Coordinates of N, CA and C in Angstrom, one line a residue:
Q1088 N 0.8 -1.2 0.0 CA 0.0 0.0 0.0 C 0.9 1.3 0.0
V1089 N 0.4 2.2 -0.7 CA 1.0 3.5 -0.7 C 0.0 4.6 -0.5
Q1090 N 0.1 5.4 0.6 CA -0.8 6.5 0.8 C -0.2 7.8 0.3
L1091 N -1.0 8.5 -0.4 CA -0.5 9.8 -1.0 C -1.4 10.9 -0.6
V1092 N -0.8 12.0 -0.2 CA -1.5 13.2 0.1 C -0.9 14.4 -0.6
E1093 N -1.8 15.0 -1.4 CA -1.3 16.2 -2.2 C -1.6 17.5 -1.5
S1094 N -0.8 18.5 -1.7 CA -1.1 19.8 -1.2 C -0.4 20.9 -2.1
G1095 N -0.7 22.1 -1.9 CA -0.1 23.2 -2.6 C -0.9 23.8 -3.7
G1096 N -2.1 23.3 -4.0 CA -3.0 23.9 -5.0 C -3.5 25.2 -4.6
G1097 N -4.1 25.9 -5.5 CA -4.7 27.2 -5.2 C -5.1 28.0 -6.4
S1098 N -5.3 29.2 -6.3 CA -5.7 30.1 -7.4 C -4.5 31.0 -7.7
V1099 N -4.2 31.2 -9.0 CA -3.1 32.0 -9.4 C -3.5 32.7 -10.7
Q1100 N -2.9 33.8 -11.0 CA -3.1 34.5 -12.3 C -2.2 33.8 -13.3
A1101 N -2.6 34.0 -14.6 CA -1.8 33.5 -15.7 C -0.4 34.1 -15.6
G1102 N 0.6 33.2 -15.8 CA 2.0 33.6 -15.7 C 2.6 33.3 -14.4
G1103 N 1.8 33.0 -13.4 CA 2.3 32.7 -12.1 C 2.8 31.3 -11.9
S1104 N 3.2 31.0 -10.6 CA 3.7 29.8 -10.3 C 3.1 29.1 -9.1
L1105 N 3.1 27.8 -9.0 CA 2.7 27.1 -7.9 C 3.6 25.9 -7.7
R1106 N 3.8 25.4 -6.5 CA 4.5 24.1 -6.3 C 3.5 23.2 -5.6
L1107 N 3.3 22.1 -6.2 CA 2.5 21.0 -5.6 C 3.4 20.0 -4.9
S1108 N 2.9 19.5 -3.8 CA 3.6 18.5 -3.0 C 2.8 17.2 -2.9
C1109 N 3.4 16.1 -2.9 CA 2.8 14.8 -2.7 C 3.6 14.1 -1.7
A1110 N 3.0 14.0 -0.5 CA 3.6 13.3 0.6 C 3.2 11.8 0.5
A1111 N 4.2 10.9 0.4 CA 3.9 9.5 0.3 C 4.3 8.7 1.5
S1112 N 3.6 7.6 1.8 CA 4.0 6.8 2.9 C 5.3 6.0 2.5
R1113 N 5.4 5.8 1.2 CA 6.7 5.3 0.7 C 6.7 5.6 -0.8
F1114 N 7.8 5.6 -1.5 CA 7.9 5.7 -2.9 C 7.7 4.4 -3.6
D1115 N 7.0 4.4 -4.7 CA 7.0 3.3 -5.6 C 8.0 3.5 -6.7
N1116 N 8.1 2.6 -7.6 CA 9.2 2.8 -8.6 C 8.9 4.0 -9.5
C1117 N 7.6 4.3 -9.7 CA 7.2 5.4 -10.5 C 6.3 6.3 -9.7
M1118 N 6.5 7.6 -9.7 CA 5.6 8.6 -9.1 C 5.2 9.6 -10.2
G1119 N 3.9 9.8 -10.3 CA 3.4 10.7 -11.3 C 2.4 11.7 -10.9
W1120 N 2.3 12.7 -11.7 CA 1.2 13.7 -11.5 C 0.3 13.7 -12.7
F1121 N -1.0 13.7 -12.4 CA -2.0 13.7 -13.5 C -3.0 14.8 -13.2
R1122 N -3.8 15.2 -14.2 CA -4.8 16.2 -13.9 C -6.0 15.9 -14.7
Q1123 N -7.1 16.5 -14.2 CA -8.4 16.3 -14.9 C -9.1 17.6 -14.7
A1124 N -9.4 18.2 -15.9 CA -10.2 19.4 -16.0 C -11.7 19.1 -16.1
P1125 N -12.6 19.9 -15.7 CA -14.0 19.6 -15.9 C -14.4 19.3 -17.3
G1126 N -15.1 18.2 -17.4 CA -15.6 17.7 -18.8 C -14.5 17.1 -19.6
K1127 N -13.3 16.9 -19.1 CA -12.2 16.3 -19.9 C -11.7 15.0 -19.2
E1128 N -11.1 14.2 -20.0 CA -10.5 13.0 -19.4 C -9.2 13.4 -18.6
R1129 N -8.9 12.5 -17.7 CA -7.7 12.7 -17.0 C -6.5 12.5 -17.9
E1130 N -5.4 13.3 -17.7 CA -4.2 13.2 -18.5 C -3.0 13.2 -17.7
G1131 N -2.0 12.6 -18.2 CA -0.7 12.6 -17.5 C 0.0 14.0 -17.7
V1132 N 0.6 14.4 -16.6 CA 1.3 15.7 -16.6 C 2.8 15.4 -16.6
A1133 N 3.3 14.7 -15.6 CA 4.7 14.4 -15.4 C 4.9 13.2 -14.6
A1134 N 6.0 12.5 -14.7 CA 6.3 11.3 -13.9 C 7.8 11.2 -13.8
L1135 N 8.2 10.5 -12.8 CA 9.6 10.2 -12.6 C 9.8 8.8 -12.1
S1136 N 11.0 8.2 -12.4 CA 11.4 6.9 -11.9 C 12.2 7.2 -10.7
T1137 N 11.7 6.8 -9.5 CA 12.4 7.2 -8.3 C 13.7 6.6 -8.1
G1138 N 14.0 5.5 -8.7 CA 15.3 4.9 -8.6 C 16.3 5.3 -9.7
G1139 N 15.8 5.5 -10.9 CA 16.7 5.8 -12.0 C 16.8 7.3 -12.3
G1140 N 15.8 8.1 -11.8 CA 15.9 9.5 -12.0 C 15.3 10.0 -13.3
S1141 N 14.8 9.1 -14.2 CA 14.3 9.5 -15.4 C 13.0 10.3 -15.2
T1142 N 12.8 11.3 -16.0 CA 11.6 12.1 -15.9 C 10.8 12.1 -17.2
Y1143 N 9.5 12.3 -17.2 CA 8.7 12.3 -18.3 C 7.7 13.5 -18.2
Y1144 N 7.4 14.1 -19.3 CA 6.5 15.2 -19.3 C 5.5 15.2 -20.5
A1145 N 4.3 15.7 -20.3 CA 3.4 15.9 -21.4 C 3.9 17.1 -22.2
D1146 N 3.7 17.0 -23.5 CA 4.2 18.1 -24.4 C 3.7 19.5 -23.9
S1147 N 2.5 19.5 -23.4 CA 1.8 20.8 -23.0 C 2.5 21.5 -21.9
V1148 N 3.3 20.7 -21.1 CA 3.9 21.3 -19.9 C 5.4 21.4 -20.0
K1149 N 6.0 20.8 -21.0 CA 7.5 20.8 -21.1 C 8.0 22.2 -21.1
G1150 N 9.1 22.3 -20.3 CA 9.7 23.7 -20.2 C 9.0 24.6 -19.2
R1151 N 7.9 24.2 -18.7 CA 7.2 25.0 -17.7 C 7.0 24.3 -16.3
F1152 N 6.9 23.0 -16.4 CA 6.7 22.2 -15.2 C 8.0 21.3 -14.9
T1153 N 8.3 21.1 -13.6 CA 9.4 20.3 -13.3 C 9.0 19.3 -12.1
I1154 N 9.2 18.1 -12.3 CA 8.9 17.1 -11.3 C 10.2 16.7 -10.6
S1155 N 10.1 16.6 -9.3 CA 11.3 16.2 -8.5 C 10.9 15.4 -7.3
Q1156 N 11.9 14.9 -6.6 CA 11.7 14.1 -5.4 C 12.6 14.4 -4.3
D1157 N 12.1 14.3 -3.1 CA 12.9 14.5 -1.9 C 12.9 13.1 -1.1
N1158 N 13.9 12.4 -1.2 CA 13.9 11.0 -0.6 C 13.8 11.1 0.9
A1159 N 14.4 12.1 1.5 CA 14.4 12.2 3.0 C 13.0 12.5 3.5
K1160 N 12.2 13.1 2.7 CA 10.8 13.5 3.1 C 9.7 12.6 2.4
N1161 N 10.2 11.7 1.6 CA 9.2 10.8 0.8 C 8.2 11.7 0.2
T1162 N 8.6 12.8 -0.5 CA 7.8 13.7 -1.1 C 8.2 14.0 -2.6
V1163 N 7.2 14.0 -3.4 CA 7.4 14.4 -4.8 C 6.7 15.7 -5.0
Y1164 N 7.4 16.5 -5.8 CA 7.0 17.9 -6.1 C 6.7 18.1 -7.6
L1165 N 5.8 19.0 -7.8 CA 5.6 19.5 -9.2 C 5.7 21.0 -9.2
Q1166 N 6.8 21.5 -9.6 CA 6.9 23.0 -9.8 C 6.3 23.4 -11.1
M1167 N 5.3 24.3 -11.0 CA 4.6 24.8 -12.2 C 4.9 26.2 -12.3
S1168 N 5.4 26.6 -13.5 CA 5.7 28.0 -13.8 C 5.0 28.4 -15.1
S1169 N 4.9 29.7 -15.3 CA 4.3 30.2 -16.6 C 2.9 29.6 -16.7
L1170 N 2.1 29.6 -15.7 CA 0.8 28.9 -15.7 C -0.1 29.6 -16.7
K1171 N -1.0 28.7 -17.3 CA -1.9 29.2 -18.3 C -3.3 28.8 -17.8
P1172 N -4.4 29.5 -18.2 CA -5.7 29.1 -17.8 C -6.0 27.6 -18.2
E1173 N -5.5 27.1 -19.2 CA -5.7 25.7 -19.6 C -5.0 24.7 -18.7
D1174 N -4.2 25.2 -17.7 CA -3.7 24.3 -16.7 C -4.6 24.1 -15.6
T1175 N -5.8 24.8 -15.6 CA -6.8 24.7 -14.5 C -7.3 23.3 -14.5
A1176 N -7.2 22.6 -13.3 CA -7.6 21.2 -13.2 C -7.4 20.8 -11.8
M1177 N -8.0 19.6 -11.5 CA -7.7 18.9 -10.3 C -6.4 18.1 -10.6
Y1178 N -5.4 18.2 -9.7 CA -4.1 17.5 -9.9 C -4.0 16.4 -8.9
Y1179 N -3.7 15.2 -9.4 CA -3.5 14.0 -8.6 C -2.1 13.5 -8.7
C1180 N -1.7 13.0 -7.5 CA -0.4 12.3 -7.4 C -0.8 10.8 -7.5
A1181 N 0.1 10.0 -8.1 CA -0.1 8.6 -8.2 C 1.2 7.8 -8.1
A1182 N 1.1 6.5 -7.8 CA 2.3 5.7 -7.8 C 2.1 4.4 -8.6
A1183 N 3.1 4.0 -9.2 CA 3.1 2.8 -10.0 C 4.3 1.9 -9.8
P1184 N 4.1 0.6 -9.9 CA 5.3 -0.3 -9.6 C 6.3 -0.5 -10.7
I1185 N 5.9 -0.3 -11.9 CA 6.8 -0.7 -13.0 C 7.0 0.3 -14.1
V1186 N 5.9 0.6 -14.8 CA 5.9 1.5 -16.0 C 5.5 2.9 -15.6
C1187 N 6.4 3.8 -15.9 CA 6.1 5.2 -15.4 C 5.3 6.1 -16.4
W1188 N 5.4 5.8 -17.6 CA 4.8 6.7 -18.6 C 4.6 6.0 -19.9
P1189 N 3.5 6.3 -20.6 CA 2.5 7.3 -20.4 C 1.2 6.8 -19.9
D1190 N 1.1 5.5 -19.7 CA -0.2 4.8 -19.4 C -0.6 5.0 -18.0
E1191 N -1.7 5.7 -17.7 CA -2.1 5.9 -16.3 C -2.7 4.6 -15.7
D1192 N -3.0 3.7 -16.6 CA -3.5 2.4 -16.0 C -2.5 1.6 -15.2
E1193 N -1.2 2.0 -15.4 CA -0.1 1.4 -14.7 C -0.1 1.9 -13.2
Y1194 N -0.8 3.0 -13.0 CA -0.8 3.6 -11.6 C -1.9 3.0 -10.8
N1195 N -1.6 2.4 -9.6 CA -2.6 1.8 -8.8 C -2.9 2.4 -7.5
Y1196 N -2.1 3.5 -7.2 CA -2.3 4.2 -5.9 C -2.5 5.7 -6.3
W1197 N -3.6 6.3 -5.7 CA -3.9 7.7 -6.1 C -4.2 8.5 -4.8
G1198 N -3.8 9.8 -4.9 CA -4.2 10.7 -3.9 C -5.6 11.3 -4.1
Q1199 N -6.0 12.1 -3.3 CA -7.4 12.7 -3.4 C -7.4 13.9 -4.3
G1200 N -6.3 14.5 -4.6 CA -6.2 15.6 -5.5 C -6.1 16.9 -4.8
T1201 N -5.6 17.9 -5.6 CA -5.5 19.3 -5.2 C -5.9 20.2 -6.3
Q1202 N -6.7 21.2 -6.1 CA -7.2 22.0 -7.2 C -6.3 23.1 -7.5
V1203 N -6.1 23.3 -8.8 CA -5.3 24.4 -9.4 C -6.2 25.2 -10.3
T1204 N -6.3 26.5 -10.0 CA -7.1 27.4 -10.9 C -6.3 28.5 -11.3
V1205 N -6.2 28.7 -12.6 CA -5.4 29.8 -13.2 C -6.4 30.7 -14.0
S1206 N -6.3 32.0 -13.6 CA -7.2 33.0 -14.2 C -6.5 33.8 -15.1
S1207 N -7.2 34.3 -16.2 CA -6.5 35.1 -17.2 C -6.5 36.5 -16.8

């Protein structure tokens, strides 16, 4: 079992920044961030291999978002910069045992989510 608790969401104007945190009871091989906007399917945002350090990003966030891990705190972060209104969504942290990207079906542990709202 992996328990995940997200925090750090909020409201920000376009161009602003937020840092999301995911506190985990333990790391799995893959830790990822996903998001779901109203009326849309959930999509992958970023993921990392906690052992190998490989990172993966959706094309829509490359160059703006950075995923990282703090092993001492069992925490995964998503630093979001140059935020756009289309980044508005509920953001979820998730854990997977083997495959990190891009299939969210590989992820079997999920947090409750944290809301990010970007206004223009």
